[in-house]
């Protein structure tokens, strides 16, 4: 009897030790492997081994919670199957050769806190489903070939701290829904084709440390409230079609002295 109990205990321990992620999650990772030429990655996977041994994959409580494959020579499209990684909290596929559109299934990943897909060749529009990621704090999609308008659903990301969409082909206006992003610290839309006026709703973003809107088609005047942002250190709006010139500030002093309502060229400098 003791031997039988010991055998059962060993079997139980073995099951715990070698427990793997769900079939859906594993298949999602294999779909990513196949669609991005996994056999040519710098650090490839042996898909016959447990998932928690795969490079860049973090497994916790038998679920995939992080995926870090930056600088890994991924080439190809992101598959819709990624939407099955419902426990994923962070994904970093930066500095690769990804093409195609962002899958709409990204909206399923409601545990995501960080999305980093910068320095690729992703195309198409930012899917409106991105607004379903209510826990998201970092969204870094800069240096791709994304086009279309910034979706209004971006306003649902009330926990967002960084919105970095620079160096794409985005057009349209800055959505007024941005006013909801009251925790935002960094906003960069540099080097796009965004037009219209900077919405007065930007005045709600008093936590901003970086506001980078340079090299677009923006017109009109900036909301004067920006001059009183207590934490603003980096400010760039040059190379637009604004009514007046604003001198950039990079890691400068608090620009509380700035008067956006005067008739002379407005200045933000790193000197008092």
Short mmCIF file of C-alpha atoms in Angstrom, two decimals:
data_model
loop_
_atom_site.label_atom_id
_atom_site.label_comp_id
_atom_site.label_asym_id
_atom_site.label_seq_id
_atom_site.Cartn_x
_atom_site.Cartn_y
_atom_site.Cartn_z
CA UNK A 1 0.00 0.00 0.00
CA UNK A 2 2.81 2.38 0.88
CA UNK A 3 4.48 1.57 -2.44
CA UNK A 4 1.22 2.32 -4.29
CA UNK A 5 0.86 5.70 -2.55
CA UNK A 6 4.48 6.55 -3.29
CA UNK A 7 3.94 5.71 -6.96
CA UNK A 8 0.87 7.94 -7.13
CA UNK A 9 2.76 10.80 -5.47
CA UNK A 10 5.61 10.50 -7.98
CA UNK A 11 3.17 10.55 -10.86
CA UNK A 12 1.48 13.66 -9.42
CA UNK A 13 4.81 15.44 -9.03
CA UNK A 14 5.74 14.49 -12.58
CA UNK A 15 2.52 15.97 -13.94
CA UNK A 16 3.13 19.22 -12.06
CA UNK A 17 6.75 19.40 -13.16
CA UNK A 18 6.05 18.83 -16.83
CA UNK A 19 2.73 20.63 -17.09
CA UNK A 20 2.57 22.71 -20.28
CA UNK A 21 0.51 25.58 -21.61
CA UNK A 22 -2.88 25.02 -23.21
CA UNK A 23 -3.19 23.71 -26.74
CA UNK A 24 -4.62 27.05 -27.93
CA UNK A 25 -1.69 29.02 -26.57
CA UNK A 26 0.87 26.61 -27.97
CA UNK A 27 -0.80 26.65 -31.38
CA UNK A 28 -0.77 30.46 -31.33
CA UNK A 29 2.98 30.46 -30.76
CA UNK A 30 3.51 27.87 -33.49
CA UNK A 31 1.42 30.01 -35.86
CA UNK A 32 3.72 32.95 -35.09
CA UNK A 33 6.75 30.71 -35.66
CA UNK A 34 5.45 29.54 -39.03
CA UNK A 35 4.24 32.94 -40.28
CA UNK A 36 7.55 34.67 -39.45
CA UNK A 37 9.97 32.05 -40.76
CA UNK A 38 10.92 30.73 -37.36
CA UNK A 39 13.54 28.42 -38.81
CA UNK A 40 15.48 31.54 -39.82
CA UNK A 41 15.25 33.35 -36.49
CA UNK A 42 18.45 34.28 -34.73
CA UNK A 43 17.21 32.26 -31.75
CA UNK A 44 14.83 29.62 -33.02
CA UNK A 45 12.49 27.22 -31.19
CA UNK A 46 12.45 23.46 -30.91
CA UNK A 47 8.69 23.11 -30.99
CA UNK A 48 8.96 19.52 -29.77
CA UNK A 49 10.18 20.72 -26.36
CA UNK A 50 8.09 22.29 -23.57
CA UNK A 51 6.97 25.85 -24.33
CA UNK A 52 8.65 27.23 -21.21
CA UNK A 53 12.03 26.32 -22.75
CA UNK A 54 11.40 28.38 -25.90
CA UNK A 55 13.52 31.49 -26.35
CA UNK A 56 11.76 34.71 -25.36
CA UNK A 57 8.66 33.01 -23.94
CA UNK A 58 7.76 33.46 -20.28
CA UNK A 59 5.33 30.97 -18.78
CA UNK A 60 3.69 31.45 -15.40
CA UNK A 61 1.07 29.14 -13.90
CA UNK A 62 1.00 27.24 -17.20
CA UNK A 63 0.12 30.33 -19.23
CA UNK A 64 2.18 32.45 -21.62
CA UNK A 65 2.50 35.87 -19.97
CA UNK A 66 5.36 37.48 -21.91
CA UNK A 67 6.82 37.27 -25.39
CA UNK A 68 10.16 38.97 -26.10
CA UNK A 69 11.61 38.35 -29.54
CA UNK A 70 13.18 41.70 -30.36
CA UNK A 71 16.22 41.67 -32.68
CA UNK A 72 15.36 38.10 -33.69
CA UNK A 73 14.93 38.31 -37.48
CA UNK A 74 11.18 37.69 -37.57
CA UNK A 75 10.04 38.06 -41.20
CA UNK A 76 6.41 37.99 -42.24
CA UNK A 77 2.94 38.71 -40.88
CA UNK A 78 1.51 38.53 -37.39
CA UNK A 79 -1.12 35.76 -37.38
CA UNK A 80 -4.66 36.16 -36.08
CA UNK A 81 -3.95 33.21 -33.77
CA UNK A 82 -2.02 35.58 -31.49
CA UNK A 83 -5.42 36.48 -30.09
CA UNK A 84 -5.41 33.15 -28.26
CA UNK A 85 -2.63 34.30 -25.92
CA UNK A 86 -5.25 35.71 -23.57
CA UNK A 87 -2.96 35.72 -20.53
CA UNK A 88 -0.23 37.72 -22.27
CA UNK A 89 0.89 40.79 -20.34
CA UNK A 90 3.73 42.03 -22.53
CA UNK A 91 4.88 41.56 -26.10
CA UNK A 92 8.06 42.96 -27.63
CA UNK A 93 8.75 42.17 -31.28
CA UNK A 94 10.72 45.33 -31.99
CA UNK A 95 13.61 45.58 -34.47
CA UNK A 96 12.45 42.81 -36.78
CA UNK A 97 11.09 42.59 -40.35
CA UNK A 98 7.40 42.20 -39.68
CA UNK A 99 5.03 43.15 -42.50
CA UNK A 100 1.30 43.14 -43.09
CA UNK A 101 -1.41 44.49 -40.81
CA UNK A 102 -1.86 44.29 -37.07
CA UNK A 103 -4.31 41.46 -36.41
CA UNK A 104 -7.70 42.56 -35.11
CA UNK A 105 -7.52 39.67 -32.66
CA UNK A 106 -5.16 41.82 -30.59
CA UNK A 107 -8.35 43.03 -28.93
CA UNK A 108 -8.64 39.66 -27.20
CA UNK A 109 -5.45 40.22 -25.21
CA UNK A 110 -7.07 42.13 -22.38
CA UNK A 111 -4.27 41.42 -19.90
CA UNK A 112 -1.71 43.30 -22.00
CA UNK A 113 0.20 46.03 -20.21
CA UNK A 114 2.92 46.59 -22.81
CA UNK A 115 2.87 46.37 -26.62
CA UNK A 116 6.17 47.05 -28.41
CA UNK A 117 6.16 46.46 -32.16
CA UNK A 118 8.40 49.36 -33.21
CA UNK A 119 11.05 49.32 -35.96
CA UNK A 120 9.27 46.97 -38.34
CA UNK A 121 7.35 47.42 -41.62
CA UNK A 122 3.80 46.92 -40.38
CA UNK A 123 1.13 48.39 -42.66
CA UNK A 124 -2.53 49.27 -42.64
CA UNK A 125 -4.57 50.97 -39.95
CA UNK A 126 -4.23 50.66 -36.21
CA UNK A 127 -7.17 48.35 -35.45
CA UNK A 128 -9.98 49.90 -33.42
CA UNK A 129 -9.88 46.76 -31.29
CA UNK A 130 -6.76 48.18 -29.62
CA UNK A 131 -9.20 50.16 -27.47
CA UNK A 132 -10.25 46.95 -25.70
CA UNK A 133 -6.88 46.71 -23.93
CA UNK A 134 -7.94 48.65 -20.84
CA UNK A 135 -4.86 47.63 -18.82
CA UNK A 136 -2.39 48.85 -21.42
CA UNK A 137 0.31 51.23 -20.19
CA UNK A 138 2.81 51.22 -23.08
CA UNK A 139 1.94 51.32 -26.79
CA UNK A 140 5.04 51.66 -28.96
CA UNK A 141 4.34 51.34 -32.67
CA UNK A 142 6.80 53.90 -34.01
CA UNK A 143 8.89 53.45 -37.16
CA UNK A 144 6.51 51.30 -39.17
CA UNK A 145 4.34 52.05 -42.21
CA UNK A 146 1.00 52.32 -40.45
CA UNK A 147 -1.59 54.49 -42.19
CA UNK A 148 -5.08 55.85 -41.69
CA UNK A 149 -6.39 57.71 -38.68
CA UNK A 150 -5.61 57.15 -35.03
CA UNK A 151 -8.71 55.25 -33.85
CA UNK A 152 -11.01 57.10 -31.47
CA UNK A 153 -11.05 53.98 -29.30
CA UNK A 154 -7.59 54.99 -28.14
CA UNK A 155 -9.49 57.03 -25.55
CA UNK A 156 -10.44 53.81 -23.77
CA UNK A 157 -6.85 53.21 -22.72
CA UNK A 158 -7.16 55.18 -19.51
CA UNK A 159 -4.07 53.57 -17.95
CA UNK A 160 -1.81 54.44 -20.87
CA UNK A 161 1.48 56.13 -19.97
CA UNK A 162 3.27 56.06 -23.34
CA UNK A 163 1.71 56.49 -26.77
CA UNK A 164 4.53 56.43 -29.33
CA UNK A 165 3.28 56.39 -32.94
CA UNK A 166 5.99 58.45 -34.65
CA UNK A 167 7.51 57.80 -38.07
CA UNK A 168 4.51 56.19 -39.72
CA UNK A 169 2.06 57.37 -42.41
CA UNK A 170 -0.80 58.26 -40.08
CA UNK A 171 -3.26 60.89 -41.29
CA UNK A 172 -6.45 62.55 -40.11
CA UNK A 173 -6.65 64.56 -36.91
CA UNK A 174 -5.66 63.92 -33.32
CA UNK A 175 -8.80 62.36 -31.80
CA UNK A 176 -10.48 64.41 -29.10
CA UNK A 177 -10.93 61.20 -27.10
CA UNK A 178 -7.28 61.58 -26.16
CA UNK A 179 -8.57 63.69 -23.26
CA UNK A 180 -9.29 60.46 -21.38
CA UNK A 181 -5.62 59.52 -21.22
CA UNK A 182 -5.04 61.42 -18.00
CA UNK A 183 -2.09 59.20 -17.00
CA UNK A 184 -0.21 59.78 -20.24
CA UNK A 185 3.42 60.78 -19.77
CA UNK A 186 4.79 60.51 -23.31
CA UNK A 187 2.96 61.37 -26.53
CA UNK A 188 4.90 61.18 -29.79
CA UNK A 189 3.26 61.53 -33.20
CA UNK A 190 6.35 62.91 -34.95
CA UNK A 191 6.87 62.41 -38.68
CA UNK A 192 3.37 61.54 -39.85
CA UNK A 193 0.75 63.31 -41.97
CA UNK A 194 -1.59 64.36 -39.16
CA UNK A 195 -3.56 67.52 -39.92
CA UNK A 196 -6.01 69.90 -38.29
CA UNK A 197 -5.59 71.76 -35.03
CA UNK A 198 -4.15 70.32 -31.85
CA UNK A 199 -7.39 69.69 -29.93
CA UNK A 200 -8.01 71.65 -26.76
CA UNK A 201 -8.56 68.29 -25.07
CA UNK A 202 -4.78 67.92 -24.94
CA UNK A 203 -4.97 70.39 -22.06
CA UNK A 204 -6.29 67.50 -19.92
CA UNK A 205 -2.96 65.65 -20.19
CA UNK A 206 -1.24 67.38 -17.31
CA UNK A 207 1.03 64.40 -16.56
CA UNK A 208 2.84 64.81 -19.88
CA UNK A 209 6.62 64.82 -19.74
CA UNK A 210 7.11 64.58 -23.50
CA UNK A 211 4.92 66.11 -26.21
CA UNK A 212 6.38 65.50 -29.67
CA UNK A 213 4.20 66.51 -32.63
CA UNK A 214 6.87 67.75 -35.06
CA UNK A 215 6.85 67.06 -38.82
CA UNK A 216 3.13 66.82 -39.48
CA UNK A 217 0.49 69.04 -41.15
CA UNK A 218 -0.91 70.61 -37.98
CA UNK A 219 -2.51 74.06 -38.23
CA UNK A 220 -3.84 76.80 -35.94
CA UNK A 221 -2.56 77.59 -32.46
CA UNK A 222 -1.57 75.35 -29.59
CA UNK A 223 -3.80 75.26 -26.49
CA UNK A 224 -2.23 77.78 -24.12
CA UNK A 225 -2.68 75.36 -21.20
CA UNK A 226 0.34 73.42 -22.46
CA UNK A 227 2.51 76.24 -21.16
CA UNK A 228 1.47 75.31 -17.62
CA UNK A 229 2.10 71.58 -17.76
CA UNK A 230 4.13 71.10 -14.56
CA UNK A 231 6.12 68.04 -15.72
CA UNK A 232 6.75 68.87 -19.37
CA UNK A 233 10.43 68.48 -20.26
CA UNK A 234 10.44 67.73 -23.98
CA UNK A 235 8.33 69.72 -26.44
CA UNK A 236 8.63 69.59 -30.23
CA UNK A 237 6.09 70.95 -32.75
CA UNK A 238 8.37 72.28 -35.48
CA UNK A 239 7.83 71.60 -39.18
CA UNK A 240 4.05 71.98 -39.16
CA UNK A 241 1.71 74.69 -40.49
CA UNK A 242 0.94 76.36 -37.17
CA UNK A 243 0.11 80.06 -36.97
CA UNK A 244 3.36 80.79 -35.17
CA UNK A 245 6.69 79.20 -34.46
CA UNK A 246 7.45 77.37 -31.26
CA UNK A 247 11.04 76.66 -30.32
CA UNK A 248 11.63 73.11 -29.21
CA UNK A 249 12.54 72.21 -25.66
CA UNK A 250 14.48 69.03 -24.97
CA UNK A 251 15.09 68.03 -21.35
CA UNK A 252 14.57 71.67 -20.47
CA UNK A 253 13.16 73.62 -17.58
CA UNK A 254 9.47 74.01 -16.80
CA UNK A 255 8.01 76.35 -19.46
CA UNK A 256 5.49 78.05 -17.18
CA UNK A 257 6.67 81.43 -18.42
CA UNK A 258 5.40 80.70 -21.94
CA UNK A 259 2.57 82.86 -23.29
CA UNK A 260 0.84 81.23 -26.24
CA UNK A 261 -1.48 84.20 -26.61
CA UNK A 262 1.06 86.86 -27.47
CA UNK A 263 1.54 88.14 -31.01
CA UNK A 264 5.21 87.37 -31.24
CA UNK A 265 6.86 84.05 -31.92
CA UNK A 266 6.28 81.78 -28.97
CA UNK A 267 9.37 80.19 -27.50
CA UNK A 268 10.12 77.23 -25.32
CA UNK A 269 13.75 76.97 -24.42
CA UNK A 270 15.85 75.17 -21.87
CA UNK A 271 16.78 78.43 -20.20
CA UNK A 272 14.84 80.45 -17.65
#
